[in-house]
Short mmCIF file of N, CA and C in Angstrom, two decimals:
data_model
loop_
_atom_site.label_atom_id
_atom_site.label_comp_id
_atom_site.label_asym_id
_atom_site.label_seq_id
_atom_site.Cartn_x
_atom_site.Cartn_y
_atom_site.Cartn_z
N MET A 240 4.47 4.26 -5.79
CA MET A 240 3.03 4.08 -5.87
C MET A 240 2.73 3.35 -7.24
N ILE A 241 3.43 3.90 -8.27
CA ILE A 241 3.15 3.12 -9.61
C ILE A 241 3.74 1.81 -9.66
N ILE A 242 4.84 1.55 -9.09
CA ILE A 242 5.45 0.23 -9.09
C ILE A 242 4.51 -0.73 -8.22
N LEU A 243 4.12 -0.22 -7.04
CA LEU A 243 3.18 -1.01 -6.22
C LEU A 243 1.89 -1.50 -7.07
N ASN A 244 1.33 -0.46 -7.82
CA ASN A 244 0.24 -0.90 -8.51
C ASN A 244 0.49 -1.77 -9.81
N LEU A 245 1.73 -1.68 -10.24
CA LEU A 245 2.07 -2.62 -11.45
C LEU A 245 2.28 -3.94 -10.90
N LEU A 246 2.65 -4.13 -9.60
CA LEU A 246 2.85 -5.48 -9.06
C LEU A 246 1.47 -6.24 -8.72
N LEU A 247 0.50 -5.40 -8.58
CA LEU A 247 -0.81 -5.97 -8.14
C LEU A 247 -1.38 -7.06 -9.04
N PRO A 248 -1.32 -7.09 -10.38
CA PRO A 248 -1.81 -8.22 -11.16
C PRO A 248 -0.94 -9.45 -10.94
N LEU A 249 0.47 -9.19 -10.88
CA LEU A 249 1.35 -10.39 -10.73
C LEU A 249 1.19 -11.00 -9.37
N ILE A 250 0.96 -10.20 -8.22
CA ILE A 250 0.72 -10.92 -6.87
C ILE A 250 -0.58 -11.51 -6.86
N PHE A 251 -1.65 -10.91 -7.57
CA PHE A 251 -2.94 -11.52 -7.63
C PHE A 251 -2.88 -12.84 -8.25
N ALA A 252 -2.14 -12.99 -9.35
CA ALA A 252 -1.85 -14.27 -10.03
C ALA A 252 -1.16 -15.30 -9.22
N VAL A 253 -0.17 -14.91 -8.44
CA VAL A 253 0.63 -15.69 -7.59
C VAL A 253 -0.43 -16.20 -6.44
N ASN A 254 -1.25 -15.47 -5.92
CA ASN A 254 -2.23 -15.77 -4.92
C ASN A 254 -3.15 -16.71 -5.52
N VAL A 255 -3.72 -16.68 -6.61
CA VAL A 255 -4.61 -17.57 -7.12
C VAL A 255 -3.81 -19.02 -7.41
N PHE A 256 -2.74 -18.90 -7.93
CA PHE A 256 -1.92 -20.20 -8.28
C PHE A 256 -1.49 -20.92 -6.96
N PHE A 257 -0.96 -20.20 -6.00
CA PHE A 257 -0.64 -20.84 -4.79
C PHE A 257 -1.54 -20.77 -3.54
N GLN A 258 -2.85 -20.32 -3.90
CA GLN A 258 -3.81 -20.28 -2.80
C GLN A 258 -3.31 -19.44 -1.66
N GLY A 259 -2.59 -18.37 -2.00
CA GLY A 259 -2.05 -17.41 -1.03
C GLY A 259 -2.86 -16.15 -0.74
N ASN A 260 -2.39 -15.30 0.14
CA ASN A 260 -3.23 -13.96 0.26
C ASN A 260 -2.10 -12.91 0.55
N TYR A 261 -1.17 -12.88 -0.40
CA TYR A 261 -0.11 -11.84 -0.23
C TYR A 261 -0.83 -10.55 -0.64
N MET A 262 -0.29 -9.49 0.12
CA MET A 262 -0.83 -8.17 0.13
C MET A 262 -2.40 -8.08 0.38
N PHE A 263 -2.97 -9.16 0.95
CA PHE A 263 -4.31 -9.20 1.47
C PHE A 263 -5.26 -8.90 0.27
N LEU A 264 -4.98 -9.45 -0.98
CA LEU A 264 -5.82 -9.12 -2.13
C LEU A 264 -6.94 -10.12 -2.23
N ARG A 265 -6.88 -11.28 -1.49
CA ARG A 265 -8.07 -12.30 -1.75
C ARG A 265 -9.02 -12.05 -0.55
N GLU A 266 -8.57 -11.68 0.58
CA GLU A 266 -9.40 -11.61 1.82
C GLU A 266 -8.77 -10.91 2.83
N LYS A 267 -9.45 -10.56 3.86
CA LYS A 267 -9.00 -9.80 5.07
C LYS A 267 -8.20 -10.88 5.81
N PRO A 268 -7.41 -10.43 6.80
CA PRO A 268 -6.94 -11.56 7.72
C PRO A 268 -8.05 -12.03 8.62
N VAL A 269 -7.91 -13.19 9.20
CA VAL A 269 -8.94 -13.81 9.96
C VAL A 269 -9.04 -13.05 11.30
N ASN A 270 -7.94 -12.72 11.97
CA ASN A 270 -7.90 -12.09 13.14
C ASN A 270 -8.24 -10.63 12.90
N GLY A 271 -8.54 -9.94 13.87
CA GLY A 271 -8.86 -8.41 13.76
C GLY A 271 -7.52 -7.76 13.35
N SER A 272 -7.77 -6.78 12.54
CA SER A 272 -6.60 -5.81 12.11
C SER A 272 -7.07 -4.52 11.83
N LEU A 273 -6.17 -3.55 11.46
CA LEU A 273 -6.57 -2.28 10.99
C LEU A 273 -7.48 -2.19 9.73
N LEU A 274 -7.27 -3.25 9.01
CA LEU A 274 -8.02 -3.45 7.80
C LEU A 274 -9.54 -3.49 7.95
N ASP A 275 -10.03 -3.79 9.23
CA ASP A 275 -11.42 -3.71 9.50
C ASP A 275 -12.00 -2.45 9.46
N TYR A 276 -11.14 -1.35 9.79
CA TYR A 276 -11.63 -0.02 9.54
C TYR A 276 -11.82 0.44 8.24
N LEU A 277 -11.26 -0.08 7.19
CA LEU A 277 -11.31 0.30 5.81
C LEU A 277 -12.40 -0.20 4.90
N GLY A 278 -13.33 -0.94 5.58
CA GLY A 278 -14.48 -1.40 4.74
C GLY A 278 -14.39 -2.86 4.45
N PRO A 279 -15.50 -3.43 3.75
CA PRO A 279 -15.56 -4.76 3.48
C PRO A 279 -14.70 -5.07 2.23
N TYR A 280 -14.63 -6.31 1.98
CA TYR A 280 -13.83 -6.79 0.75
C TYR A 280 -14.73 -6.63 -0.37
N PRO A 281 -14.27 -6.18 -1.43
CA PRO A 281 -12.91 -5.76 -2.01
C PRO A 281 -12.79 -4.36 -1.88
N TRP A 282 -13.64 -3.64 -1.19
CA TRP A 282 -13.43 -2.10 -1.17
C TRP A 282 -12.42 -1.59 -0.23
N TYR A 283 -11.96 -2.37 0.72
CA TYR A 283 -10.81 -2.16 1.49
C TYR A 283 -9.37 -1.96 0.62
N ILE A 284 -9.41 -2.56 -0.50
CA ILE A 284 -8.19 -2.50 -1.31
C ILE A 284 -8.15 -1.02 -1.93
N LEU A 285 -9.28 -0.47 -2.22
CA LEU A 285 -9.18 0.94 -2.61
C LEU A 285 -8.88 1.87 -1.61
N SER A 286 -9.37 1.60 -0.25
CA SER A 286 -9.13 2.40 0.83
C SER A 286 -7.55 2.37 1.22
N LEU A 287 -6.98 1.04 1.02
CA LEU A 287 -5.51 0.94 1.27
C LEU A 287 -4.78 1.79 0.17
N GLU A 288 -5.26 1.84 -1.05
CA GLU A 288 -4.52 2.75 -1.99
C GLU A 288 -4.55 4.18 -1.34
N GLY A 289 -5.55 4.71 -0.83
CA GLY A 289 -5.47 6.03 -0.29
C GLY A 289 -4.56 6.10 0.78
N VAL A 290 -4.50 5.12 1.81
CA VAL A 290 -3.72 5.12 2.88
C VAL A 290 -2.21 5.05 2.40
N ALA A 291 -1.77 4.38 1.42
CA ALA A 291 -0.65 4.03 0.89
C ALA A 291 -0.10 5.50 0.22
N PHE A 292 -0.99 6.01 -0.47
CA PHE A 292 -0.68 7.32 -1.15
C PHE A 292 -0.33 8.39 0.03
N LEU A 293 -1.19 8.53 1.12
CA LEU A 293 -0.83 9.41 2.11
C LEU A 293 0.40 9.10 2.65
N ILE A 294 0.77 7.88 2.99
CA ILE A 294 2.00 7.43 3.64
C ILE A 294 3.20 7.89 2.88
N PHE A 295 3.01 7.61 1.41
CA PHE A 295 4.09 8.01 0.52
C PHE A 295 4.32 9.58 0.48
N VAL A 296 3.21 10.33 0.52
CA VAL A 296 3.27 11.85 0.44
C VAL A 296 3.90 12.29 1.59
N CYS A 297 3.54 11.69 2.96
CA CYS A 297 4.15 12.18 4.07
C CYS A 297 5.59 11.93 4.19
N LEU A 298 6.01 10.68 3.66
CA LEU A 298 7.46 10.34 3.62
C LEU A 298 8.09 11.27 2.62
N TRP A 299 7.51 11.57 1.63
CA TRP A 299 8.21 12.47 0.54
C TRP A 299 8.46 13.81 1.22
N LEU A 300 7.37 14.36 1.83
CA LEU A 300 7.46 15.69 2.57
C LEU A 300 8.52 15.65 3.62
N LEU A 301 8.60 14.64 4.26
CA LEU A 301 9.54 14.60 5.46
C LEU A 301 11.06 14.58 4.80
N PHE A 302 11.26 13.72 3.76
CA PHE A 302 12.70 13.71 3.29
C PHE A 302 13.05 14.89 2.40
N ARG A 303 12.00 15.55 1.79
CA ARG A 303 12.15 16.74 1.02
C ARG A 303 12.50 17.91 2.04
N LYS A 304 11.96 17.88 3.20
CA LYS A 304 12.17 19.01 4.05
C LYS A 304 13.67 18.68 4.65
N TRP A 305 14.10 17.59 5.06
CA TRP A 305 15.47 17.16 5.38
C TRP A 305 16.36 17.59 4.40
N HIS A 306 16.13 17.38 2.96
CA HIS A 306 17.03 17.85 1.90
C HIS A 306 17.28 19.21 1.99
N PHE A 307 16.22 20.05 2.22
CA PHE A 307 16.48 21.51 2.15
C PHE A 307 17.17 22.03 3.37
N ARG A 308 16.96 21.38 4.55
CA ARG A 308 17.74 21.69 5.65
C ARG A 308 19.18 21.56 5.57
N ASP A 309 19.56 20.57 4.72
CA ASP A 309 20.94 20.15 4.66
C ASP A 309 21.78 21.30 3.90
N GLY A 310 20.91 22.00 2.97
CA GLY A 310 21.54 23.05 2.32
C GLY A 310 22.27 22.54 1.12
N SER A 311 22.12 21.33 0.68
CA SER A 311 22.75 20.81 -0.49
C SER A 311 21.81 20.76 -1.61
N ARG A 312 21.05 21.77 -1.96
CA ARG A 312 20.03 21.77 -3.04
C ARG A 312 20.58 21.37 -4.18
#
């Protein structure tokens, strides 16, 4: 999560320089997407932070659980 946030300024600069929209930092996709449920620009970026954090926590818990099942603590 920290690395993802450290990359944001770099990706934003690349978007401005190349007129891109990587990581959807400049605008939402033109067609409908799940981002439509997360609010208007730029607030959906903060909502995506929360979604990414929840996904990372769920993955961490899943792999943590597998680690303890293996018995190789």
